Short mmCIF file of C-alpha atoms in Angstrom, two decimals:
data_model
loop_
_atom_site.label_atom_id
_atom_site.label_comp_id
_atom_site.label_asym_id
_atom_site.label_seq_id
_atom_site.Cartn_x
_atom_site.Cartn_y
_atom_site.Cartn_z
CA MET A 1 27.91 112.07 170.29
CA ARG A 2 28.35 108.34 169.72
CA LYS A 3 29.72 107.49 166.28
CA PHE A 4 27.21 105.64 164.09
CA ASN A 5 28.34 103.09 161.51
CA ARG A 6 26.52 104.18 158.38
CA ASP A 7 27.67 101.20 156.34
CA SER A 8 26.34 98.43 158.57
CA ALA A 9 23.11 96.59 157.77
CA PHE A 10 19.99 97.86 159.50
CA SER A 11 16.27 97.27 159.77
CA ILE A 12 13.64 99.93 160.28
CA ALA A 13 9.95 99.99 161.15
CA VAL A 14 8.28 102.47 158.82
CA LYS A 15 5.37 104.05 160.71
CA ASP A 16 2.96 106.76 159.73
CA PRO A 17 4.04 109.92 161.59
CA ASP A 18 0.39 111.04 161.61
CA ASN A 19 -0.80 107.75 163.16
CA PHE A 20 1.89 105.68 164.88
CA ASP A 21 -0.61 102.95 165.81
CA ARG A 22 -1.50 102.26 162.18
CA GLN A 23 -0.16 98.90 161.01
CA GLU A 24 0.41 98.75 157.27
CA ALA A 25 2.78 96.52 155.31
CA ILE A 26 5.24 97.74 152.71
CA LEU A 27 3.92 96.35 149.41
CA GLU A 28 6.60 97.63 147.03
CA SER A 29 10.01 99.26 147.16
CA LEU A 30 11.21 101.32 144.21
CA VAL A 31 14.55 102.88 143.43
CA ILE A 32 13.92 106.06 141.44
CA GLY A 33 16.95 108.17 140.69
CA ASP A 34 19.11 108.09 143.80
CA SER A 35 16.18 107.54 146.15
CA LEU A 36 14.44 104.50 147.62
CA TYR A 37 10.67 104.77 147.95
CA LEU A 38 8.56 102.44 150.09
CA ILE A 39 5.01 102.00 148.82
CA LYS A 40 2.20 101.02 151.17
CA ALA A 41 -1.48 100.65 150.36
CA ASN A 42 -2.33 104.13 151.64
CA SER A 43 0.95 106.05 151.79
CA ILE A 44 4.41 106.45 150.28
CA TYR A 45 7.68 107.01 152.14
CA LYS A 46 11.16 108.03 151.09
CA MET A 47 14.17 106.52 152.82
CA LEU A 48 16.66 109.04 154.17
CA THR A 49 20.05 107.45 154.64
CA ALA A 50 22.54 109.02 157.00
CA ASP A 51 24.63 109.96 153.96
CA SER A 52 21.70 111.77 152.34
CA ILE A 53 20.97 113.67 155.56
CA ASP A 54 24.63 114.50 156.25
CA PRO A 55 26.47 114.14 152.93
CA GLU A 56 29.55 115.97 154.23
CA GLY A 57 29.89 113.59 157.17
CA THR A 58 30.18 116.45 159.63
CA GLU A 59 27.98 114.79 162.28
CA LEU A 60 29.10 111.20 162.75
CA GLY A 61 26.13 110.33 164.95
CA THR A 62 23.61 111.03 162.17
CA LYS A 63 21.24 108.07 161.74
CA HIS A 64 19.07 106.77 158.93
CA SER A 65 15.44 107.89 158.80
CA TYR A 66 12.49 108.22 156.43
CA GLU A 67 9.80 110.74 155.52
CA LYS A 68 6.23 110.45 154.40
CA VAL A 69 5.86 111.92 150.91
CA ALA A 70 2.25 111.03 150.02
CA ASP A 71 -1.02 110.24 151.77
CA PHE A 72 -1.90 107.98 148.85
CA GLY A 73 -0.47 104.53 148.22
CA CYS A 74 -0.81 101.86 145.59
CA SER A 75 -4.42 101.06 146.52
CA SER A 76 -5.31 104.49 145.11
CA GLU A 77 -5.96 104.49 141.39
CA TYR A 78 -4.03 107.76 141.28
CA VAL A 79 -0.86 105.84 142.15
CA ALA A 80 -1.66 102.41 140.69
CA ARG A 81 -2.69 103.66 137.25
CA VAL A 82 0.24 106.05 136.88
CA LEU A 83 3.41 105.17 138.78
CA MET A 84 2.80 101.48 139.41
CA GLN A 85 1.46 100.97 135.87
CA ALA A 86 4.62 102.56 134.49
CA VAL A 87 6.83 100.41 136.73
CA LYS A 88 5.09 97.37 135.27
CA LEU A 89 5.33 98.38 131.61
CA VAL A 90 8.41 100.55 131.08
CA PRO A 91 10.97 97.69 131.39
CA PHE A 92 9.46 96.10 128.28
CA ILE A 93 10.11 99.09 126.01
CA ASN A 94 13.61 100.20 127.05
CA SER A 95 16.72 98.07 127.31
CA SER A 96 18.86 100.81 128.84
CA ASP A 97 18.76 101.12 132.63
CA ALA A 98 19.53 104.83 132.28
CA GLU A 99 16.52 105.34 130.00
CA LYS A 100 14.26 103.36 132.31
CA ASP A 101 15.38 105.46 135.26
CA GLU A 102 14.82 108.69 133.34
CA ILE A 103 11.30 107.64 132.37
CA LEU A 104 10.34 106.46 135.87
CA SER A 105 11.86 109.54 137.50
CA HIS A 106 9.81 111.72 135.18
CA ILE A 107 6.61 109.77 135.85
CA TRP A 108 7.21 109.89 139.61
CA GLY A 109 7.51 113.70 139.43
CA LEU A 110 4.39 113.84 137.26
CA ASN A 111 2.51 111.56 139.66
CA SER A 112 3.55 113.70 142.64
CA GLN A 113 2.03 116.79 141.01
CA LEU A 114 -1.15 114.86 140.25
CA LEU A 115 -1.33 113.72 143.88
CA ASN A 116 -1.04 117.34 144.98
CA CYS A 117 -4.21 118.01 142.98
CA ARG A 118 -5.91 114.94 144.36
CA ASN A 119 -4.95 115.96 147.89
CA VAL A 120 -6.83 119.26 147.44
CA VAL A 121 -9.92 117.35 146.29
CA SER A 122 -9.67 114.92 149.22
CA GLU A 123 -9.18 117.75 151.70
CA LEU A 124 -12.25 119.56 150.35
CA GLU A 125 -14.31 116.36 150.55
CA HIS A 126 -13.32 115.96 154.19
CA LEU A 127 -14.13 119.59 155.00
CA TYR A 128 -17.51 119.37 153.25
CA GLN A 129 -18.43 116.38 155.42
CA GLU A 130 -17.63 118.49 158.45
CA LEU A 131 -19.13 121.83 157.38
CA ILE A 132 -22.38 120.80 155.64
CA PRO A 133 -23.98 119.46 158.87
CA LYS A 134 -22.86 122.63 160.70
CA CYS A 135 -24.50 124.84 158.09
CA ASN A 136 -27.70 122.80 158.25
CA GLN A 137 -27.69 123.01 162.04
CA ILE A 138 -27.22 126.77 162.07
CA ILE A 139 -30.18 127.26 159.74
CA SER A 140 -32.33 124.78 161.67
CA ASP A 141 -31.51 126.31 165.06
CA ASN A 142 -32.39 129.82 163.87
CA GLN A 143 -35.69 129.24 162.07
CA ASN A 144 -37.56 131.46 164.52
CA ASN A 145 -34.94 134.18 164.72
CA ASP A 146 -34.76 137.36 162.68
CA PHE A 147 -31.24 136.65 161.48
CA LEU A 148 -28.88 133.80 160.68
CA PRO A 149 -25.39 133.67 162.21
CA ALA A 150 -22.43 133.55 159.86
CA LEU A 151 -21.83 130.22 158.18
CA PRO A 152 -18.52 128.37 158.60
CA LYS A 153 -16.14 128.53 155.65
CA VAL A 154 -13.52 126.33 154.05
CA PRO A 155 -10.26 127.80 155.37
CA GLU A 156 -8.09 129.46 152.70
CA LEU A 157 -10.26 128.17 149.86
CA ASP A 158 -8.73 130.52 147.29
CA SER A 159 -5.26 129.26 148.18
CA LYS A 160 -6.35 125.64 147.83
CA VAL A 161 -7.75 126.32 144.36
CA ARG A 162 -4.52 128.11 143.42
CA VAL A 163 -2.45 125.12 144.60
CA TYR A 164 -4.68 122.80 142.58
CA LEU A 165 -4.48 124.82 139.37
CA THR A 166 -0.74 125.42 139.67
CA ASN A 167 -0.05 121.71 140.05
CA ALA A 168 -2.58 120.83 137.35
CA LYS A 169 -0.76 122.96 134.80
CA LEU A 170 2.54 121.33 135.81
CA VAL A 171 0.86 117.95 135.28
CA LEU A 172 -0.11 118.97 131.74
CA ILE A 173 3.35 120.33 130.96
CA ASP A 174 5.08 117.21 132.25
CA THR A 175 2.63 114.96 130.43
CA PHE A 176 3.82 116.39 127.12
CA LYS A 177 7.42 116.22 128.34
CA PHE A 178 6.81 112.51 128.99
CA LEU A 179 5.78 112.12 125.34
CA SER A 180 8.88 114.08 124.35
CA LEU A 181 11.04 111.34 125.87
CA PHE A 182 9.86 109.12 123.01
CA TYR A 183 8.92 111.50 120.19
CA THR A 184 11.38 114.41 120.68
CA ILE A 185 8.78 117.18 120.86
CA PRO A 186 10.78 120.45 120.73
CA ILE A 187 9.84 121.66 124.21
CA ASN A 188 11.76 124.43 125.96
CA ASP A 189 11.15 126.84 128.84
CA ARG A 190 9.42 129.36 126.57
CA ASN A 191 6.96 127.04 124.82
CA GLU A 192 6.34 124.27 127.37
CA SER A 193 2.65 125.18 127.76
CA HIS A 194 1.96 125.63 124.03
CA PHE A 195 -0.03 122.42 124.00
CA ASN A 196 -1.61 123.07 120.61
CA LYS A 197 1.86 123.33 119.05
CA HIS A 198 2.94 120.07 120.70
CA ILE A 199 -0.11 118.30 119.29
CA GLU A 200 0.57 119.77 115.84
CA PHE A 201 4.12 118.40 116.01
CA LEU A 202 2.87 114.94 116.97
CA ASN A 203 0.29 115.12 114.20
CA GLU A 204 3.01 115.83 111.64
CA ARG A 205 5.32 113.14 112.99
CA LEU A 206 2.86 110.36 113.83
CA GLY A 207 -0.10 111.18 111.58
CA ALA A 208 -3.66 112.25 112.34
CA ASP A 209 -4.79 108.61 112.62
CA ASN A 210 -2.31 107.84 115.40
CA GLU A 211 -4.11 106.94 118.64
CA ILE A 212 -1.95 109.31 120.71
CA VAL A 213 -2.80 112.22 118.43
CA LYS A 214 -6.50 111.33 118.41
CA LEU A 215 -6.57 111.12 122.22
CA LEU A 216 -4.92 114.53 122.62
CA ASP A 217 -7.24 116.09 120.04
CA GLN A 218 -10.21 114.64 121.91
CA ASP A 219 -9.02 115.97 125.28
CA PHE A 220 -7.67 119.31 124.09
CA ASP A 221 -10.66 121.43 125.19
CA TRP A 222 -10.38 120.53 128.87
CA ILE A 223 -6.55 120.61 128.71
CA ARG A 224 -6.64 124.19 127.41
CA LEU A 225 -9.40 125.21 129.83
CA LEU A 226 -7.45 123.90 132.82
CA SER A 227 -4.28 125.62 131.67
CA GLU A 228 -6.02 128.95 131.11
CA CYS A 229 -7.77 128.75 134.50
CA ARG A 230 -4.36 128.56 136.11
CA ASN A 231 -3.17 131.55 134.05
CA ALA A 232 -6.29 133.50 135.05
CA ILE A 233 -5.91 132.88 138.78
CA GLU A 234 -2.20 133.73 138.60
CA HIS A 235 -2.49 136.73 136.25
CA PRO A 236 -6.06 138.08 136.51
CA GLY A 237 -7.30 140.74 134.13
CA GLU A 238 -10.04 141.63 131.71
CA GLY A 239 -11.36 138.43 130.14
CA GLN A 240 -8.99 136.35 132.27
CA ARG A 241 -10.33 135.79 135.76
CA VAL A 242 -11.28 132.98 138.17
CA GLU A 243 -13.57 133.77 141.10
CA VAL A 244 -14.26 131.37 143.96
CA GLU A 245 -17.18 131.69 146.38
CA ASN A 246 -17.10 129.84 149.71
CA PHE A 247 -20.08 128.44 151.64
CA SER A 248 -22.64 131.24 151.43
CA ILE A 249 -26.20 132.12 152.45
CA LYS A 250 -28.76 132.18 149.64
CA PRO A 251 -32.40 133.39 149.36
CA GLY A 252 -34.93 131.31 151.26
CA ASN A 253 -32.55 130.78 154.20
CA ARG A 254 -30.58 128.17 152.29
CA PHE A 255 -26.87 127.83 151.80
CA SER A 256 -24.71 127.14 148.77
CA LEU A 257 -21.71 124.85 148.52
CA PRO A 258 -18.52 126.50 147.22
CA VAL A 259 -18.73 127.43 143.55
CA TRP A 260 -16.43 128.99 141.02
CA THR A 261 -16.85 131.14 137.93
CA TYR A 262 -14.24 131.50 135.22
CA ASP A 263 -14.04 134.15 132.54
CA LEU A 264 -11.53 133.08 129.89
CA THR A 265 -12.86 135.21 127.06
CA LYS A 266 -9.46 136.81 126.42
CA LYS A 267 -8.00 133.52 125.14
CA LEU A 268 -10.83 130.99 124.78
CA LYS A 269 -14.08 132.95 124.47
CA VAL A 270 -15.35 130.88 127.39
CA LYS A 271 -17.25 132.28 130.38
CA LYS A 272 -19.00 129.84 132.71
CA GLY A 273 -20.33 129.53 136.22
CA PRO A 274 -21.14 129.51 138.95
CA HIS A 275 -20.37 125.77 138.89
CA ASP A 276 -19.96 123.28 141.73
CA LEU A 277 -16.28 123.73 142.61
CA LEU A 278 -15.57 120.34 144.16
CA ASN A 279 -17.30 118.40 141.39
CA ASP A 280 -15.35 120.25 138.68
CA LEU A 281 -11.99 119.80 140.41
CA ASP A 282 -12.75 116.12 140.96
CA VAL A 283 -13.68 115.59 137.30
CA LEU A 284 -10.60 117.43 136.04
CA CYS A 285 -8.40 115.41 138.39
CA SER A 286 -9.87 112.21 137.00
CA ASN A 287 -9.36 113.50 133.46
CA MET A 288 -5.67 114.07 134.14
CA MET A 289 -5.20 110.63 135.64
CA HIS A 290 -6.93 108.91 132.73
CA LEU A 291 -4.95 110.93 130.20
CA ILE A 292 -1.62 109.96 131.77
CA GLU A 293 -2.58 106.30 132.03
CA ASP A 294 -3.85 106.21 128.45
CA LEU A 295 -0.67 107.85 127.13
CA ILE A 296 1.56 105.41 129.02
CA VAL A 297 -0.43 102.54 127.53
CA LEU A 298 -0.45 103.99 124.00
CA VAL A 299 3.31 104.64 124.06
CA VAL A 300 3.92 101.04 125.15
CA MET A 301 1.58 99.74 122.44
CA ASP A 302 3.39 101.86 119.86
CA LYS A 303 6.81 100.61 120.96
CA LEU A 304 5.68 96.97 121.09
CA LYS A 305 3.74 96.86 117.82
CA SER A 306 6.74 95.50 115.91
CA HIS A 307 7.97 93.26 118.75
CA PRO A 308 8.15 89.62 117.58
CA ILE A 309 6.69 88.01 120.70
CA LEU A 310 5.36 90.59 123.19
CA ALA A 311 2.09 92.52 123.25
CA LEU A 312 0.11 94.64 125.69
CA CYS A 313 -2.99 93.13 127.29
CA LYS A 314 -5.73 94.52 129.49
CA ILE A 315 -6.30 92.69 132.77
CA ASP A 316 -9.81 91.41 133.36
CA GLU A 317 -11.74 93.56 135.84
CA GLN A 318 -12.35 90.53 138.05
CA ALA A 319 -8.60 89.92 138.31
CA LEU A 320 -7.64 93.43 139.45
CA LYS A 321 -5.93 93.49 142.82
CA SER A 322 -7.43 95.90 145.34
CA GLU A 323 -4.02 96.59 146.90
CA CYS A 324 -2.69 97.79 143.53
CA PRO A 325 -5.29 97.91 140.74
CA ILE A 326 -3.07 98.26 137.67
CA ARG A 327 -5.05 97.42 134.54
CA TYR A 328 -2.47 96.50 131.92
CA ASP A 329 0.29 93.94 131.55
CA VAL A 330 2.56 92.55 128.86
CA THR A 331 2.13 89.00 127.63
CA LEU A 332 3.27 86.74 124.80
CA LYS A 333 1.42 87.39 121.56
CA ASN A 334 0.44 83.73 121.47
CA ASN A 335 -1.55 84.32 124.67
CA MET A 336 -3.60 87.16 123.22
CA VAL A 337 -7.28 86.44 122.71
CA SER A 338 -8.41 87.47 119.23
#
């Protein structure tokens, strides 16, 4: 094999492995930890240097490459309002490069888990668009028959819901770990999902009137519900169960979209359903994204409140950029509108 000079300069065309004909510019490059990420409007890639692929140098012909790590890019609010917003704001609250890297590495991991949830929602939306017309057609074509053929189903729906809930709980855990980077919440492997205890700690340290504490108190019901749904699907039992129903035939020769029912009476005294599955997962996904964005913003506001010249400002809706719609920036206090 021909020896490849790993240290020489190189250029590379980063193409979508799922659509090589797609032309999309790299809008941002970020170094997070030891990795270089290339952000496009609708996807994210990780550079794979020859040294990262073959760190022992056993195959001298090993070349540089890249891999696609997300089907969402900075035009998605799920990337712009988390990762890209943090990239914009974090440098203003930490002078240490090591601290900045730790914060951004944590947020990137948190964002990746959130994107796993969003990917389930997007996949279900795509499958619904495909399956709803098929269900309607089956019913229409068999109006004069004595029976209806089986309806198509979302493949592995239970597994998709499990993936969503598992990643959602990790999002919640890492959201509080993000706060712990600034407020030293005593989180360990045994109490990481004791969200009520984490909020109590922040209440004692920051005070009940602190905006972070008030936000978490306000959102606690859905945070706990989401966490317990994951526990129920992972460890089902009496008063702790999640049931998912796929596309199904209903009375009157109609069909139902996928629904779910959750019985959380063991821990929360909550039992609800059947509810529209996709709508609920979409709403909870949006809740998580807004919570993370709000906490990033509130931490920055807290850290800048005593700064002599800098303050956080919200960007006017008309000025948001479609390729990366971050909503907050830092400006001089003299520029703030009272």
